[in-house]
Each structure stands twice: as C-alpha cells, then as structure tokens.
C-alpha cells in the first residue's frame, strides 16, 4: 500500500538537510535562505507545541463535560445524534477556515475542495473503523465493568506504537519503546482502584473485544496520519473536510441502527442542554486539534497528549467532583512523567 511508504522526511524537519544541500553552490543570494532555516524550524516547533497543548487541555475537559451532561447518571440525549453533530460542526469549521483562506490567498491547487477519486477514496476507511469501534464499545460492557474498561483502553497505547512502526515504517529507539511501555503501565496504575482486580477475571470474549477495539483505534489513527501526510502541501482544512464528510455519513448510519425509533418519537434534540452543546463544541475542537497534531507532529505525540490529559482530568475532578487521589494515581503520574522524559531523550538516540 502506497501509504506505507511515507518517509521520515515528511515529518519533523526532515527537509532541513535537503534545504542545505540545495544551497550549495549558490552565491551570496543564498545566504538569506540559510538564515531563514532556523526560523522555519522554530515556526514548526511552535506550531507543534500550540496544537499539542490545545489537544491536551481540550481532551482533559472532555470527560468533565460528559459527566456534567448526564442527569441522574444517564444520558437523556442520544449519543449518536451528538456524535453526528460533532462531525457536522467539525466540517463547518473546516469550511469556515477555508473560506477565510480563499478570501485572503485565493483558490490554489492545494486548498481547493475539488479532488480526484484516488485521493478521496481513502477517507471513508478511518470513519468506518471508528464507527465499528464505537459500536463495539456498547457491547463490551456485557463482559467488563466501567473501571475494567478504562484499564483495558490502555491497550490502545501499545497498539498505536506497534502499528506506527508497521504501517508508517517509523523507527522508535529502544528507549522510546521502553518509554511507551512505561506510559501504558503508568496510565493503568493511575486508574487502579479497589475493583481493578476484576479486570483479570474478564472473560475471553471481553478480552477479544478489547484487543480488537485497541487495534481498530490504533489503525484508524495511524492510517489517518498516513492520509494526511501523504500530500504535505495539501491544506489541512481540505483534508479535514473530506474526513468529516464521511464521518457524518457513518454517524448517520449509526443513528439509523441504534436510535432511529427514539429520534423519531422524541425528536433529534431531545435531552439537549447548554452543557451538551459545550460538550459537542469541545469534541469538535478536539477532533480538529487531533488532525493538526497528526499533520504537524504524529500519533505518538497524540498518545502522550491524551495520556497527560487523563491525569489533568483527575486533578481537576478533585475540585469539581470531590474525587480522591490515591497513592496509585501519584505512582502512575510519576511513571507517566518519566515516560515523557525518556521519550524525549530517546529521540536524540534515533
């Protein structure tokens, strides 16, 4: 598959050596270009930092808004309609950003919506994978309780690292692999409670579904990164538009499968509140931030961002919900911090 052939130079400053090679043999006029190289790399680093920090804070507030959106511990609104509106809002925001670009820069080959079948035909795949994963999410609770599910979700971390290596052909150093395993262990430790031992008693169907969900999530994320980086010059808002169009289509299918009768009898917006609206806005902005992280960084950064966000959510929950931080949480947070440091140090050894 051609998406597997993405080279390292498509990512973090890989073009720097090419820029220097192109400057050889150029006269005085090339001096200005040399001085611009550090500025260009600094701009890349700043952009990565901004989108990563934004993703971390948006993700950390997701769980809080979801809890607030419940009434008496239940969702009064349809989750599938909320997901559909999230995709719709992401699509609308991408179009609004494109309209602004068209007004200031005009329509170019890289920012026009029109595309070829070969380019657009790959976009439904991540949307379909996420749909199947989300549907499995409803059935896994027949085999595992909520705390156990949160722990099993950490399998996503390992699956993302493995698929990142297999599909994108990106090498991680030995230290980075160790950091990845520590990240998984740290997140799991931070989530331990008095009922966590029950996860070891999960039946075989529960383990199979958890592993399948982890693989689907990891593959969808890595494959999306491959799509976005296949054409680096392509405007991210165009790529987002096509991703979200198919996301809308598959979430519409989910409504028909799961909540058609409820939507027809109670209405599309039944049970919605201001908190629900804020939750939808948060999920939409988080989705856009994820795509930007994949465009300007990678899935590994996304995994670390969402893992740190989990810890931030727990800390904020202390003040909002009276959540008690346990010794396991502090130990897990420490392991996650060490993992982040090792991953950064491991980059120097690649």
XYZ file of C-alpha atoms in Angstrom:
350
model
C 0.000 0.000 0.000
C 1.476 3.330 -1.028
C 0.572 4.968 2.260
C 3.108 2.753 3.983
C 5.946 4.359 2.068
C 5.839 7.702 3.809
C 9.390 8.710 4.660
C 10.729 10.281 7.821
C 11.450 13.481 5.969
C 7.725 14.180 5.690
C 7.673 14.805 9.429
C 9.845 16.702 11.844
C 12.171 18.879 9.869
C 13.343 16.133 7.531
C 13.617 18.640 4.700
C 16.282 20.624 6.545
C 19.171 18.629 5.082
C 17.642 18.933 1.606
C 17.409 22.710 2.022
C 21.091 22.886 2.956
C 22.072 20.661 0.013
C 20.127 22.907 -2.359
C 22.023 25.928 -1.055
C 25.422 24.509 -2.035
C 26.942 26.281 -4.945
C 24.555 29.224 -4.629
C 26.159 32.576 -4.319
C 25.529 35.487 -1.963
C 21.790 35.367 -2.647
C 21.655 32.013 -0.828
C 22.874 33.493 2.480
C 19.439 34.878 3.310
C 17.904 31.442 2.795
C 20.419 29.892 5.199
C 19.448 32.375 7.906
C 15.792 31.516 7.375
C 16.247 27.789 8.044
C 16.331 28.090 11.874
C 13.314 30.414 11.768
C 11.388 27.898 9.693
C 12.266 25.090 12.123
C 11.363 27.313 15.055
C 7.986 28.054 13.473
C 7.368 24.301 13.026
C 8.233 23.627 16.654
C 5.975 26.447 17.853
C 3.072 25.143 15.760
C 3.516 21.609 17.098
C 3.621 22.921 20.645
C 0.465 25.004 20.265
C -1.656 22.212 18.756
C -0.343 19.645 21.280
C -1.086 21.861 24.292
C -4.511 22.686 22.844
C -5.275 18.984 22.372
C -4.173 18.193 25.940
C -6.433 20.793 27.552
C -9.388 20.091 25.270
C -9.123 16.357 25.941
C -8.774 16.854 29.695
C -12.078 18.751 29.788
C -13.955 16.173 27.682
C -14.613 13.711 30.493
C -15.745 16.526 32.804
C -18.283 17.803 30.275
C -19.514 14.258 29.624
C -20.139 13.747 33.355
C -21.925 17.094 33.608
C -24.085 16.240 30.594
C -25.590 13.255 32.444
C -28.719 13.553 34.541
C -29.192 11.052 37.369
C -26.243 9.132 35.931
C -27.833 8.687 32.490
C -27.728 10.364 29.120
C -31.078 11.981 28.348
C -29.884 12.850 24.870
C -28.979 10.482 22.057
C -25.223 9.857 21.977
C -25.346 9.029 18.257
C -27.014 12.343 17.383
C -24.389 14.153 19.473
C -21.620 12.371 17.549
C -23.282 13.320 14.266
C -23.402 16.977 15.326
C -19.746 16.834 16.332
C -18.799 15.708 12.815
C -21.103 18.330 11.300
C -19.561 21.104 13.377
C -16.029 19.988 12.507
C -16.965 20.041 8.832
C -18.495 23.534 9.170
C -15.425 24.889 11.000
C -13.142 23.476 8.301
C -15.226 25.153 5.611
C -15.179 28.454 7.516
C -11.379 28.273 7.773
C -11.147 27.509 4.052
C -13.428 30.437 3.176
C -11.126 32.750 5.088
C -8.082 31.338 3.280
C -9.772 31.641 -0.121
C -10.591 35.272 0.632
C -7.034 36.184 1.621
C -4.951 33.916 -0.624
C -7.315 32.856 -3.385
C -8.056 29.320 -4.527
C -4.958 27.244 -5.237
C -4.230 23.648 -6.151
C -3.543 22.817 -2.502
C -6.591 24.464 -0.926
C -9.324 23.715 -3.452
C -12.054 21.289 -2.400
C -12.216 19.546 -5.751
C -10.117 16.404 -5.772
C -9.559 13.114 -7.531
C -11.192 9.783 -6.780
C -7.799 8.300 -5.848
C -7.344 10.947 -3.158
C -10.837 10.923 -1.682
C -11.464 7.175 -1.759
C -9.193 6.586 1.251
C -11.062 8.945 3.596
C -14.018 6.625 4.413
C -11.694 3.972 5.871
C -10.868 5.737 9.185
C -14.503 6.799 9.596
C -15.666 3.204 9.121
C -13.067 1.875 11.585
C -14.104 4.373 14.237
C -17.766 3.502 13.679
C -17.125 -0.209 14.242
C -15.029 0.581 17.335
C -17.753 2.800 18.774
C -20.389 0.134 18.165
C -18.229 -2.482 19.917
C -17.921 -0.092 22.834
C -21.605 -0.617 23.627
C -21.285 -4.402 23.701
C -18.057 -4.767 25.669
C -19.816 -3.681 28.870
C -21.650 -7.001 28.832
C -18.286 -8.604 29.701
C -16.417 -5.951 31.711
C -17.362 -3.176 34.153
C -16.566 0.524 33.661
C -13.301 0.598 35.709
C -12.083 -2.504 33.914
C -12.929 -0.947 30.554
C -10.870 2.158 31.365
C -7.885 -0.065 32.137
C -8.304 -2.183 29.002
C -8.454 1.002 26.915
C -4.762 1.477 27.642
C -4.095 -1.315 25.145
C -4.577 1.492 22.590
C -1.187 2.856 23.610
C 0.690 -0.314 22.698
C -1.334 -0.929 19.526
C -0.626 2.607 18.304
C 3.117 2.175 18.809
C 3.213 -1.191 17.022
C 1.065 -0.051 14.081
C 3.011 3.219 13.853
C 6.118 1.116 13.278
C 4.493 -1.348 10.849
C 2.361 0.980 8.697
C 4.370 4.203 8.642
C 7.763 2.439 8.791
C 8.886 4.820 11.538
C 11.576 3.557 13.863
C 11.477 4.137 17.597
C 14.651 3.779 19.651
C 14.904 1.165 22.382
C 14.488 3.907 24.974
C 11.324 5.152 23.245
C 9.845 1.636 23.241
C 10.615 1.361 26.944
C 9.002 4.768 27.468
C 5.913 3.589 25.601
C 5.547 0.524 27.814
C 6.032 2.708 30.895
C 3.352 5.074 29.605
C 0.878 2.198 29.355
C 1.867 0.941 32.817
C 1.660 4.446 34.283
C -1.800 5.161 32.878
C -3.035 1.784 34.110
C -1.566 2.300 37.573
C -3.140 5.756 37.879
C -6.565 4.212 37.218
C -6.329 1.389 39.756
C -8.948 1.158 42.499
C -10.426 -1.429 44.841
C -12.327 -3.073 41.967
C -9.481 -3.131 39.463
C -8.579 -6.763 40.176
C -11.823 -7.753 38.459
C -10.257 -6.919 35.104
C -8.144 -10.083 35.413
C -11.384 -12.071 35.561
C -12.624 -10.666 32.243
C -13.955 -13.453 30.040
C -12.342 -14.378 26.732
C -14.964 -12.501 24.606
C -14.265 -9.369 26.672
C -10.510 -9.609 26.089
C -11.019 -10.257 22.371
C -13.290 -7.220 22.028
C -10.841 -5.045 23.977
C -7.930 -6.122 21.745
C -9.986 -5.620 18.565
C -11.056 -2.146 19.730
C -7.436 -1.246 20.505
C -6.300 -2.409 17.065
C -9.141 -0.561 15.332
C -8.405 2.641 17.213
C -4.647 2.384 16.617
C -5.027 1.516 12.934
C -7.562 4.303 12.338
C -5.244 6.857 13.940
C -2.105 5.726 12.131
C -3.927 5.381 8.810
C -5.367 8.887 9.190
C -1.853 10.218 9.742
C -0.713 8.420 6.600
C -3.527 10.000 4.594
C -2.845 13.492 5.917
C 0.923 13.317 5.396
C 0.813 11.637 2.001
C 0.450 15.088 0.475
C 2.216 17.503 2.878
C 1.371 20.644 0.901
C -2.364 19.887 0.914
C -4.263 22.308 3.158
C -5.255 20.594 6.413
C -8.756 22.080 6.259
C -9.423 20.396 2.911
C -8.269 17.067 4.281
C -10.397 17.577 7.388
C -13.438 18.408 5.287
C -13.320 15.086 3.458
C -12.621 13.148 6.651
C -15.583 14.743 8.415
C -17.980 14.366 5.478
C -17.581 10.619 5.691
C -17.702 10.839 9.472
C -21.120 12.470 9.156
C -22.283 9.756 6.777
C -21.229 6.874 9.037
C -22.646 8.535 12.150
C -25.933 8.961 10.294
C -25.850 5.195 9.741
C -25.239 4.737 13.487
C -28.348 6.802 14.238
C -30.402 4.574 11.960
C -29.007 1.421 13.578
C -29.191 2.401 17.236
C -31.536 5.323 17.889
C -33.901 5.624 14.947
C -37.069 4.934 16.973
C -36.021 7.203 19.835
C -35.167 10.058 17.474
C -38.445 9.689 15.578
C -40.542 9.560 18.774
C -38.743 12.101 20.966
C -37.011 14.324 18.433
C -33.418 14.798 17.311
C -32.503 17.262 20.090
C -34.369 15.592 22.943
C -32.494 15.931 26.243
C -30.013 18.521 24.971
C -28.816 21.254 27.333
C -26.207 24.015 27.439
C -23.694 21.516 28.822
C -24.461 19.138 25.955
C -23.816 21.953 23.491
C -20.497 22.778 25.172
C -19.566 19.092 25.083
C -20.255 18.923 21.332
C -18.184 22.076 20.766
C -15.351 20.630 22.860
C -15.362 17.339 20.934
C -15.363 19.201 17.617
C -12.393 21.376 18.567
C -10.597 18.327 19.989
C -11.114 16.448 16.721
C -9.638 19.304 14.723
C -6.723 19.515 17.167
C -6.089 15.764 16.715
C -5.889 16.118 12.940
C -3.479 19.044 13.297
C -1.281 17.040 15.659
C -1.208 14.258 13.062
C -0.385 16.779 10.326
C 2.369 18.655 12.151
C 3.523 16.004 14.663
C 2.467 12.319 14.816
C 0.367 9.695 16.587
C 2.987 9.217 19.285
C 2.592 12.845 20.338
C -1.188 12.365 20.300
C -0.930 9.344 22.608
C 1.238 11.225 25.098
C -1.050 14.262 24.915
C -4.191 12.278 25.682
C -2.412 10.349 28.460
C -1.346 13.558 30.184
C -4.889 14.872 29.673
C -6.206 11.890 31.653
C -4.052 12.930 34.617
C -5.186 16.560 34.341
C -8.813 15.413 34.322
C -8.281 13.518 37.559
C -6.693 16.536 39.248
C -9.494 18.886 38.155
C -12.060 16.316 39.297
C -10.758 16.725 42.847
C -12.128 20.276 42.922
C -15.254 19.719 40.825
C -16.500 16.321 41.992
C -14.636 15.678 45.242
C -12.555 12.967 43.593
C -9.943 11.463 45.940
C -6.476 10.978 44.527
C -4.972 7.671 45.596
C -1.405 6.529 46.060
C -1.805 4.537 42.833
C -2.617 7.768 40.992
C 0.534 9.530 42.222
C 2.661 6.499 41.372
C 1.071 6.295 37.903
C 1.529 10.022 37.318
C 5.200 9.684 38.249
C 5.675 6.802 35.810
C 3.937 8.788 33.043
C 6.240 11.762 33.715
C 9.304 9.518 33.492
C 7.931 8.070 30.251
C 7.554 11.542 28.731
C 11.146 12.365 29.673
C 12.511 9.088 28.293
C 10.623 9.514 25.026
C 12.143 12.974 24.558
C 15.617 11.678 25.439
C 15.118 8.691 23.124
C 14.703 10.994 20.127
C 18.341 12.007 20.450
C 19.435 8.390 20.019
C 17.477 7.643 16.830
